[in-house]
PDB file of C-alpha atoms in Angstrom:
ATOM      1  CA  MET X 273     -93.462 -62.214 200.788  1.00  0.00           C
ATOM      2  CA  PHE X 274     -96.199 -64.042 198.893  1.00  0.00           C
ATOM      3  CA  ASP X 275     -95.544 -67.803 198.689  1.00  0.00           C
ATOM      4  CA  LEU X 276     -97.338 -68.998 195.555  1.00  0.00           C
ATOM      5  CA  GLU X 277     -96.673 -72.715 196.071  1.00  0.00           C
ATOM      6  CA  LYS X 278     -98.013 -72.533 199.621  1.00  0.00           C
ATOM      7  CA  PHE X 279    -101.268 -70.997 198.409  1.00  0.00           C
ATOM      8  CA  ILE X 280    -101.594 -73.574 195.630  1.00  0.00           C
ATOM      9  CA  THR X 281    -101.065 -76.359 198.183  1.00  0.00           C
ATOM     10  CA  GLU X 282    -103.788 -74.904 200.407  1.00  0.00           C
ATOM     11  CA  TRP X 283    -106.060 -74.575 197.371  1.00  0.00           C
ATOM     12  CA  ARG X 284    -105.489 -78.269 196.527  1.00  0.00           C
ATOM     13  CA  GLN X 285    -106.346 -79.265 200.090  1.00  0.00           C
ATOM     14  CA  GLN X 286    -109.595 -77.321 199.853  1.00  0.00           C
ATOM     15  CA  MET X 287    -110.452 -79.088 196.605  1.00  0.00           C
ATOM     16  CA  LEU X 288    -109.775 -82.517 198.133  1.00  0.00           C
ATOM     17  CA  ALA X 289    -111.809 -81.662 201.228  1.00  0.00           C
ATOM     18  CA  ALA X 290    -114.675 -80.602 198.970  1.00  0.00           C
ATOM     19  CA  GLY X 291    -114.725 -84.039 197.342  1.00  0.00           C
ATOM     20  CA  ILE X 292    -112.836 -83.406 194.116  1.00  0.00           C
ATOM     21  CA  HIS X 293    -111.313 -86.676 192.877  1.00  0.00           C
ATOM     22  CA  PRO X 294    -107.472 -86.664 192.862  1.00  0.00           C
ATOM     23  CA  THR X 295    -107.397 -87.457 189.144  1.00  0.00           C
ATOM     24  CA  ALA X 296    -109.607 -84.480 188.359  1.00  0.00           C
ATOM     25  CA  LEU X 297    -107.615 -82.307 190.763  1.00  0.00           C
ATOM     26  CA  GLU X 298    -104.407 -82.897 188.793  1.00  0.00           C
ATOM     27  CA  GLU X 299    -106.068 -81.493 185.684  1.00  0.00           C
ATOM     28  CA  LEU X 300    -107.422 -78.521 187.634  1.00  0.00           C
ATOM     29  CA  ASP X 301    -103.995 -77.868 189.120  1.00  0.00           C
ATOM     30  CA  SER X 302    -102.491 -77.761 185.638  1.00  0.00           C
ATOM     31  CA  HIS X 303    -105.126 -75.301 184.416  1.00  0.00           C
ATOM     32  CA  LEU X 304    -104.728 -73.177 187.547  1.00  0.00           C
ATOM     33  CA  ARG X 305    -100.970 -72.844 187.033  1.00  0.00           C
ATOM     34  CA  GLU X 306    -101.419 -71.962 183.364  1.00  0.00           C
ATOM     35  CA  GLU X 307    -103.928 -69.292 184.292  1.00  0.00           C
ATOM     36  CA  ILE X 308    -101.625 -67.915 187.022  1.00  0.00           C
ATOM     37  CA  GLU X 309     -98.791 -67.581 184.507  1.00  0.00           C
ATOM     38  CA  ARG X 310    -101.114 -65.823 182.087  1.00  0.00           C
ATOM     39  CA  GLN X 311    -102.308 -63.401 184.766  1.00  0.00           C
ATOM     40  CA  ILE X 312     -98.748 -62.691 185.932  1.00  0.00           C
ATOM     41  CA  GLN X 313     -97.787 -61.721 182.401  1.00  0.00           C
ATOM     42  CA  MET X 314    -100.752 -59.328 182.309  1.00  0.00           C
ATOM     43  CA  ILE X 315    -100.619 -57.716 185.750  1.00  0.00           C
ATOM     44  CA  GLY X 316     -97.202 -58.720 187.160  1.00  0.00           C
ATOM     45  CA  ASN X 317     -98.500 -59.444 190.686  1.00  0.00           C
ATOM     46  CA  GLU X 318     -98.326 -63.070 191.869  1.00  0.00           C
ATOM     47  CA  GLN X 319    -100.865 -62.761 194.683  1.00  0.00           C
ATOM     48  CA  ARG X 320    -103.453 -61.017 192.543  1.00  0.00           C
ATOM     49  CA  ALA X 321    -102.706 -63.439 189.697  1.00  0.00           C
ATOM     50  CA  PHE X 322    -103.418 -66.376 191.994  1.00  0.00           C
ATOM     51  CA  GLU X 323    -106.675 -64.844 193.232  1.00  0.00           C
ATOM     52  CA  LEU X 324    -107.904 -64.174 189.703  1.00  0.00           C
ATOM     53  CA  ALA X 325    -106.836 -67.633 188.485  1.00  0.00           C
ATOM     54  CA  ALA X 326    -108.542 -69.398 191.390  1.00  0.00           C
ATOM     55  CA  GLU X 327    -111.693 -67.381 190.769  1.00  0.00           C
ATOM     56  CA  ARG X 328    -111.564 -68.179 187.071  1.00  0.00           C
ATOM     57  CA  VAL X 329    -111.102 -71.918 187.623  1.00  0.00           C
ATOM     58  CA  GLY X 330    -114.015 -71.920 190.025  1.00  0.00           C
ATOM     59  CA  HIS X 331    -114.943 -71.975 193.673  1.00  0.00           C
ATOM     60  CA  VAL X 332    -115.095 -75.117 195.786  1.00  0.00           C
ATOM     61  CA  THR X 333    -118.858 -75.691 195.805  1.00  0.00           C
ATOM     62  CA  PRO X 334    -119.543 -75.239 192.083  1.00  0.00           C
ATOM     63  CA  LEU X 335    -116.517 -77.379 191.230  1.00  0.00           C
ATOM     64  CA  THR X 336    -117.754 -80.207 193.418  1.00  0.00           C
ATOM     65  CA  ALA X 337    -121.191 -80.126 191.822  1.00  0.00           C
ATOM     66  CA  GLU X 338    -119.816 -80.042 188.295  1.00  0.00           C
ATOM     67  CA  PHE X 339    -117.387 -82.895 188.788  1.00  0.00           C
ATOM     68  CA  LYS X 340    -120.077 -85.041 190.371  1.00  0.00           C
ATOM     69  CA  LYS X 341    -122.083 -84.535 187.169  1.00  0.00           C
ATOM     70  CA  ILE X 342    -119.090 -85.584 185.109  1.00  0.00           C
ATOM     71  CA  GLU X 343    -118.246 -88.567 187.277  1.00  0.00           C
ATOM     72  CA  THR X 344    -121.786 -89.965 187.179  1.00  0.00           C
ATOM     73  CA  GLY X 345    -121.406 -90.326 183.422  1.00  0.00           C
ATOM     74  CA  ASN X 346    -118.276 -92.463 183.654  1.00  0.00           C
ATOM     75  CA  TRP X 347    -120.261 -95.689 183.422  1.00  0.00           C
ATOM     76  CA  ASN X 348    -123.446 -96.538 181.603  1.00  0.00           C
ATOM     77  CA  ARG X 349    -126.053 -97.432 184.220  1.00  0.00           C
ATOM     78  CA  PRO X 350    -128.795 -98.692 181.851  1.00  0.00           C
ATOM     79  CA  PHE X 351    -126.448-101.317 180.398  1.00  0.00           C
ATOM     80  CA  ALA X 352    -125.325-102.300 183.893  1.00  0.00           C
ATOM     81  CA  TRP X 353    -128.909-102.822 185.046  1.00  0.00           C
ATOM     82  CA  VAL X 354    -129.657-104.927 181.968  1.00  0.00           C
ATOM     83  CA  ALA X 355    -126.600-107.072 182.713  1.00  0.00           C
ATOM     84  CA  TRP X 356    -127.517-107.591 186.373  1.00  0.00           C
ATOM     85  CA  SER X 357    -131.169-108.336 185.544  1.00  0.00           C
ATOM     86  CA  MET X 358    -130.233-110.918 182.898  1.00  0.00           C
ATOM     87  CA  PHE X 359    -127.676-112.511 185.217  1.00  0.00           C
ATOM     88  CA  VAL X 360    -130.155-112.920 188.072  1.00  0.00           C
ATOM     89  CA  LEU X 361    -132.882-114.145 185.703  1.00  0.00           C
ATOM     90  CA  SER X 362    -130.570-116.805 184.268  1.00  0.00           C
ATOM     91  CA  PHE X 363    -130.345-118.490 187.669  1.00  0.00           C
ATOM     92  CA  PHE X 364    -134.085-119.220 187.569  1.00  0.00           C
ATOM     93  CA  LEU X 365    -134.191-120.525 184.011  1.00  0.00           C
ATOM     94  CA  PRO X 366    -133.291-123.997 182.742  1.00  0.00           C
ATOM     95  CA  ALA X 367    -129.638-123.809 181.666  1.00  0.00           C
ATOM     96  CA  MET X 368    -129.073-127.403 180.596  1.00  0.00           C
ATOM     97  CA  LYS X 369    -131.316-130.418 180.289  1.00  0.00           C
ATOM     98  CA  GLY X 370    -132.004-131.479 183.847  1.00  0.00           C
ATOM     99  CA  GLY X 371    -130.368-128.416 185.423  1.00  0.00           C
ATOM    100  CA  TRP X 372    -131.378-124.875 186.351  1.00  0.00           C
ATOM    101  CA  GLY X 373    -129.076-121.900 186.224  1.00  0.00           C
ATOM    102  CA  TRP X 374    -128.373-121.915 189.939  1.00  0.00           C
ATOM    103  CA  GLN X 375    -127.560-125.619 189.818  1.00  0.00           C
ATOM    104  CA  CYS X 376    -125.030-125.077 187.016  1.00  0.00           C
ATOM    105  CA  ALA X 377    -123.450-122.231 188.980  1.00  0.00           C
ATOM    106  CA  GLY X 378    -123.201-124.528 191.990  1.00  0.00           C
ATOM    107  CA  LEU X 379    -121.568-127.202 189.845  1.00  0.00           C
ATOM    108  CA  SER X 380    -118.954-124.712 188.647  1.00  0.00           C
ATOM    109  CA  ALA X 381    -118.230-123.669 192.230  1.00  0.00           C
ATOM    110  CA  SER X 382    -117.919-127.265 193.429  1.00  0.00           C
ATOM    111  CA  VAL X 383    -115.479-128.158 190.652  1.00  0.00           C
ATOM    112  CA  MET X 384    -113.361-125.137 191.612  1.00  0.00           C
ATOM    113  CA  VAL X 385    -112.449-126.770 194.935  1.00  0.00           C
ATOM    114  CA  ASP X 386    -110.073-129.239 193.261  1.00  0.00           C
ATOM    115  CA  PHE X 387    -110.016-128.071 189.673  1.00  0.00           C
ATOM    116  CA  TRP X 388    -106.253-128.631 189.371  1.00  0.00           C
ATOM    117  CA  ARG X 389    -106.896-132.381 189.512  1.00  0.00           C
ATOM    118  CA  GLY X 390    -109.309-132.331 186.601  1.00  0.00           C
ATOM    119  CA  ASN X 391    -108.942-132.082 182.852  1.00  0.00           C
ATOM    120  CA  TRP X 392    -108.996-128.897 180.791  1.00  0.00           C
ATOM    121  CA  MET X 393    -112.802-128.892 180.591  1.00  0.00           C
ATOM    122  CA  ASP X 394    -113.085-129.081 184.382  1.00  0.00           C
ATOM    123  CA  ILE X 395    -110.619-126.198 184.757  1.00  0.00           C
ATOM    124  CA  HIS X 396    -112.595-124.178 182.221  1.00  0.00           C
ATOM    125  CA  LEU X 397    -115.846-124.932 184.056  1.00  0.00           C
ATOM    126  CA  ALA X 398    -114.348-124.008 187.437  1.00  0.00           C
ATOM    127  CA  SER X 399    -113.033-120.691 186.100  1.00  0.00           C
ATOM    128  CA  LEU X 400    -116.607-119.646 185.283  1.00  0.00           C
ATOM    129  CA  THR X 401    -117.066-119.089 189.026  1.00  0.00           C
ATOM    130  CA  LEU X 402    -114.568-116.221 188.753  1.00  0.00           C
ATOM    131  CA  ALA X 403    -116.704-114.656 186.018  1.00  0.00           C
ATOM    132  CA  ASN X 404    -119.799-115.049 188.181  1.00  0.00           C
ATOM    133  CA  LEU X 405    -118.056-113.459 191.162  1.00  0.00           C
ATOM    134  CA  LEU X 406    -116.950-110.562 188.983  1.00  0.00           C
ATOM    135  CA  MET X 407    -120.559-110.013 187.920  1.00  0.00           C
ATOM    136  CA  ILE X 408    -121.781-110.214 191.531  1.00  0.00           C
ATOM    137  CA  PHE X 409    -119.258-107.638 192.738  1.00  0.00           C
ATOM    138  CA  SER X 410    -119.528-105.422 189.641  1.00  0.00           C
ATOM    139  CA  PRO X 411    -122.017-102.955 191.250  1.00  0.00           C
ATOM    140  CA  PHE X 412    -119.459-102.151 193.965  1.00  0.00           C
ATOM    141  CA  LEU X 413    -116.551-102.136 191.495  1.00  0.00           C
ATOM    142  CA  LEU X 414    -118.306 -99.728 189.141  1.00  0.00           C
ATOM    143  CA  TRP X 415    -119.385 -97.437 191.956  1.00  0.00           C
ATOM    144  CA  ARG X 416    -115.950 -97.423 193.572  1.00  0.00           C
ATOM    145  CA  TRP X 417    -113.536 -97.422 190.620  1.00  0.00           C
ATOM    146  CA  SER X 418    -115.320 -95.922 187.623  1.00  0.00           C
ATOM    147  CA  ARG X 419    -114.352 -92.336 188.535  1.00  0.00           C
ATOM    148  CA  SER X 420    -110.758 -92.918 187.533  1.00  0.00           C
ATOM    149  CA  PRO X 421    -110.195 -93.370 183.763  1.00  0.00           C
ATOM    150  CA  ARG X 422    -107.356 -95.811 184.434  1.00  0.00           C
ATOM    151  CA  SER X 423    -109.445 -97.916 186.830  1.00  0.00           C
ATOM    152  CA  LEU X 424    -112.357 -97.838 184.403  1.00  0.00           C
ATOM    153  CA  ARG X 425    -110.096 -99.235 181.672  1.00  0.00           C
ATOM    154  CA  TRP X 426    -109.070-102.075 183.973  1.00  0.00           C
ATOM    155  CA  LEU X 427    -112.718-102.813 184.719  1.00  0.00           C
ATOM    156  CA  ARG X 428    -113.477-102.807 181.003  1.00  0.00           C
ATOM    157  CA  LEU X 429    -110.663-105.291 180.352  1.00  0.00           C
ATOM    158  CA  SER X 430    -111.792-107.491 183.264  1.00  0.00           C
ATOM    159  CA  PHE X 431    -115.403-107.551 182.079  1.00  0.00           C
ATOM    160  CA  PHE X 432    -114.281-108.308 178.523  1.00  0.00           C
ATOM    161  CA  ALA X 433    -112.077-111.153 179.780  1.00  0.00           C
ATOM    162  CA  ALA X 434    -115.087-112.586 181.630  1.00  0.00           C
ATOM    163  CA  LEU X 435    -117.169-112.319 178.458  1.00  0.00           C
ATOM    164  CA  VAL X 436    -114.527-114.182 176.441  1.00  0.00           C
ATOM    165  CA  LEU X 437    -114.175-116.823 179.161  1.00  0.00           C
ATOM    166  CA  VAL X 438    -117.922-117.452 179.345  1.00  0.00           C
ATOM    167  CA  TRP X 439    -118.484-117.628 175.609  1.00  0.00           C
ATOM    168  CA  SER X 440    -115.412-119.757 174.956  1.00  0.00           C
ATOM    169  CA  PHE X 441    -116.992-122.311 177.291  1.00  0.00           C
ATOM    170  CA  ILE X 442    -120.435-122.073 175.666  1.00  0.00           C
ATOM    171  CA  LEU X 443    -119.023-122.314 172.141  1.00  0.00           C
ATOM    172  CA  ASN X 444    -116.900-125.256 173.203  1.00  0.00           C
ATOM    173  CA  LEU X 445    -120.042-127.036 174.358  1.00  0.00           C
ATOM    174  CA  ILE X 446    -121.852-126.136 171.144  1.00  0.00           C
ATOM    175  CA  ALA X 447    -118.968-127.580 169.123  1.00  0.00           C
ATOM    176  CA  HIS X 448    -119.451-130.917 170.875  1.00  0.00           C
ATOM    177  CA  GLU X 449    -122.488-133.070 171.526  1.00  0.00           C
ATOM    178  CA  ASP X 450    -123.092-131.316 174.844  1.00  0.00           C
ATOM    179  CA  GLY X 451    -124.321-128.307 172.874  1.00  0.00           C
ATOM    180  CA  ASN X 452    -127.643-130.062 172.304  1.00  0.00           C
ATOM    181  CA  GLU X 453    -128.293-129.935 176.042  1.00  0.00           C
ATOM    182  CA  LEU X 454    -127.933-126.152 176.352  1.00  0.00           C
ATOM    183  CA  MET X 455    -131.144-124.295 177.151  1.00  0.00           C
ATOM    184  CA  VAL X 456    -132.305-120.685 177.336  1.00  0.00           C
ATOM    185  CA  GLY X 457    -130.869-119.962 180.784  1.00  0.00           C
ATOM    186  CA  CYS X 458    -127.329-120.657 179.593  1.00  0.00           C
ATOM    187  CA  TYR X 459    -127.653-118.168 176.751  1.00  0.00           C
ATOM    188  CA  VAL X 460    -129.249-115.501 178.960  1.00  0.00           C
ATOM    189  CA  TRP X 461    -126.372-115.960 181.398  1.00  0.00           C
ATOM    190  CA  GLY X 462    -123.780-115.732 178.626  1.00  0.00           C
ATOM    191  CA  PHE X 463    -125.311-112.643 177.034  1.00  0.00           C
ATOM    192  CA  SER X 464    -125.527-110.873 180.420  1.00  0.00           C
ATOM    193  CA  PHE X 465    -121.775-110.255 180.235  1.00  0.00           C
ATOM    194  CA  LEU X 466    -122.105-108.269 177.008  1.00  0.00           C
ATOM    195  CA  PRO X 467    -124.059-105.320 178.510  1.00  0.00           C
ATOM    196  CA  LEU X 468    -121.717-105.511 181.504  1.00  0.00           C
ATOM    197  CA  CYS X 469    -118.835-104.731 179.137  1.00  0.00           C
ATOM    198  CA  LEU X 470    -120.864-101.981 177.500  1.00  0.00           C
ATOM    199  CA  SER X 471    -121.566-100.454 180.919  1.00  0.00           C
ATOM    200  CA  THR X 472    -117.944 -99.304 181.035  1.00  0.00           C
ATOM    201  CA  VAL X 473    -118.378 -97.234 177.881  1.00  0.00           C
ATOM    202  CA  LYS X 474    -118.715 -93.596 178.888  1.00  0.00           C
ATOM    203  CA  ILE X 475    -121.999 -91.855 178.230  1.00  0.00           C
ATOM    204  CA  SER X 476    -121.599 -88.810 176.043  1.00  0.00           C
ATOM    205  CA  LYS X 477    -122.470 -85.824 178.219  1.00  0.00           C
ATOM    206  CA  THR X 478    -123.224 -82.219 177.298  1.00  0.00           C
ATOM    207  CA  HIS X 479    -122.186 -80.957 180.729  1.00  0.00           C
ATOM    208  CA  ARG X 480    -119.507 -78.317 180.562  1.00  0.00           C
ATOM    209  CA  THR X 481    -116.463 -78.679 182.750  1.00  0.00           C
ATOM    210  CA  PRO X 482    -115.828 -75.977 185.364  1.00  0.00           C
ATOM    211  CA  LEU X 483    -113.103 -74.473 183.191  1.00  0.00           C
ATOM    212  CA  GLN X 484    -115.552 -73.874 180.390  1.00  0.00           C
ATOM    213  CA  HIS X 485    -117.684 -71.633 182.571  1.00  0.00           C
ATOM    214  CA  ALA X 486    -114.956 -69.005 182.614  1.00  0.00           C
TER     215      ALA X 486
END
């Protein structure tokens, strides 16, 4: 007797082995089952319905290629490269009078060692190291987690939080006398977090999904 669930399970394993992301596989599974039900109503044979549905959804190799095209558009690479370039450049520009970008980053890191003993400004300064670390690890984070819509949303929120943290510090300095000491490197550093946020905005693609080929 034909075991439909067993064949669907084997089909899912083939999809995973071919490199289909689990999130995408759940959507494919749903479409496969809908197509099986439709075929059963037409021909009344479960085995043949499964074969036709699997063929209609697509074979392993084409599916893998198509979903790789879709996944590569999950994050905006040009914005990411702009962010990383600006961030690195800011380290070699004067950030404050008497201090380069890398020196200011080192100051933030040194304050972080015992920031709980300082005042609010010291805590704010120390927390900028977390924003810098997020920027440094963002290439890996985007590459690893951008394929999942849920993970991409978390990255977007994290990058936005870093942007708010950085600019709340800069604006706080501007509001006080220290703002007169800010130089170009500080602003380049601050603005580098804006394209980082924009890098999590999906690029509009014209690629068709595998289901649209049917």
